[in-house]
Amino acid sequence: MELENYTKSNAKAIDNWVKDGWVWGIPISEENCTKARQGEWDVVLTPTKSVPKDWFGNLQGKKVLGLASGGGQQMPIFALLGANCTVMDLSDMQLESERKVAARENYQIEIIKADMTKKFPFADNSFDLIFHPVSNCYVEDIQHIWNECYRVVKPNGTLLSGLDNGLNYLFDEDIAGKPLIVTNTLPFNPLKNPQQMAKLVANEDDSIQFSHTFEEQIAGQLKAGFVITAAYEDYNHDPLGIEKFATEIANIPAFWATKAVKM
């Protein structure tokens, strides 16, 4: 792990996860693209719940940014619904999936490899909609993300975000069949907690992640200038099935999704 450049290390980890069949790295199927063209579609910001359709409005001709949204899952749907799409991600494998799906389905998309801890490579007021699934857990300072989103979205534009509320970071990842025991403290920040970092270093395929508070994630959007107009909670999910998680974890909301508008 490159601690001096942890986002680069995270991108490499995600590349490896994608190669191993990570659920968030499996591109949309041709069948589901055909359904999207016919108006039958859904997308997620968080693990299990579909985003309400009225959060999007009419996407025809709208400029949409998929922020840390690579993988060929959501952006193909938006493109097939008539949006002018840009995807920004730091994972080569996730961006390659975007290229492959765009070529397969014959639509145009701007593909940008960039680090969202830096200034976004876009002009002010560039996008009508930003779609930002759960991913700020890979970044230590998320106020910068909210500030940049506010800068690049147009007035009256929308930011849709998926947020990890921090609950999962209290427990070790593999808790199936084990008593539910708190093993970590919050905030979870391996860059400032040697014990937390030691656990990550022990697993070469792990990423450096961070828990974030309500103030960072919700008040942070408000501080940037957004007005939150809708929200919902969601739960854990795993491609191996919910039984991987202790029952207590499976049944407690661990994620939030928000709709915010630049007034």
CSV table of N, CA, C and O in Angstrom, one decimal, residues 30 87 124 229:
chain,number,residue,atom,x,y,z
A,30,GLU,N,-26.5,-7.0,-22.0
A,30,GLU,CA,-27.1,-6.6,-23.2
A,30,GLU,C,-28.7,-6.6,-23.0
A,30,GLU,O,-29.4,-5.7,-23.5
A,87,VAL,N,-18.0,10.0,-17.4
A,87,VAL,CA,-17.8,9.2,-16.2
A,87,VAL,C,-16.4,9.5,-15.7
A,87,VAL,O,-15.4,9.7,-16.5
A,124,ASP,N,-16.8,25.3,-14.3
A,124,ASP,CA,-17.9,25.6,-13.4
A,124,ASP,C,-19.2,25.4,-14.2
A,124,ASP,O,-19.3,25.6,-15.4
A,229,THR,N,-33.2,17.7,-0.7
A,229,THR,CA,-34.7,17.7,-1.0
A,229,THR,C,-35.3,16.3,-0.8
A,229,THR,O,-36.5,16.2,-0.7
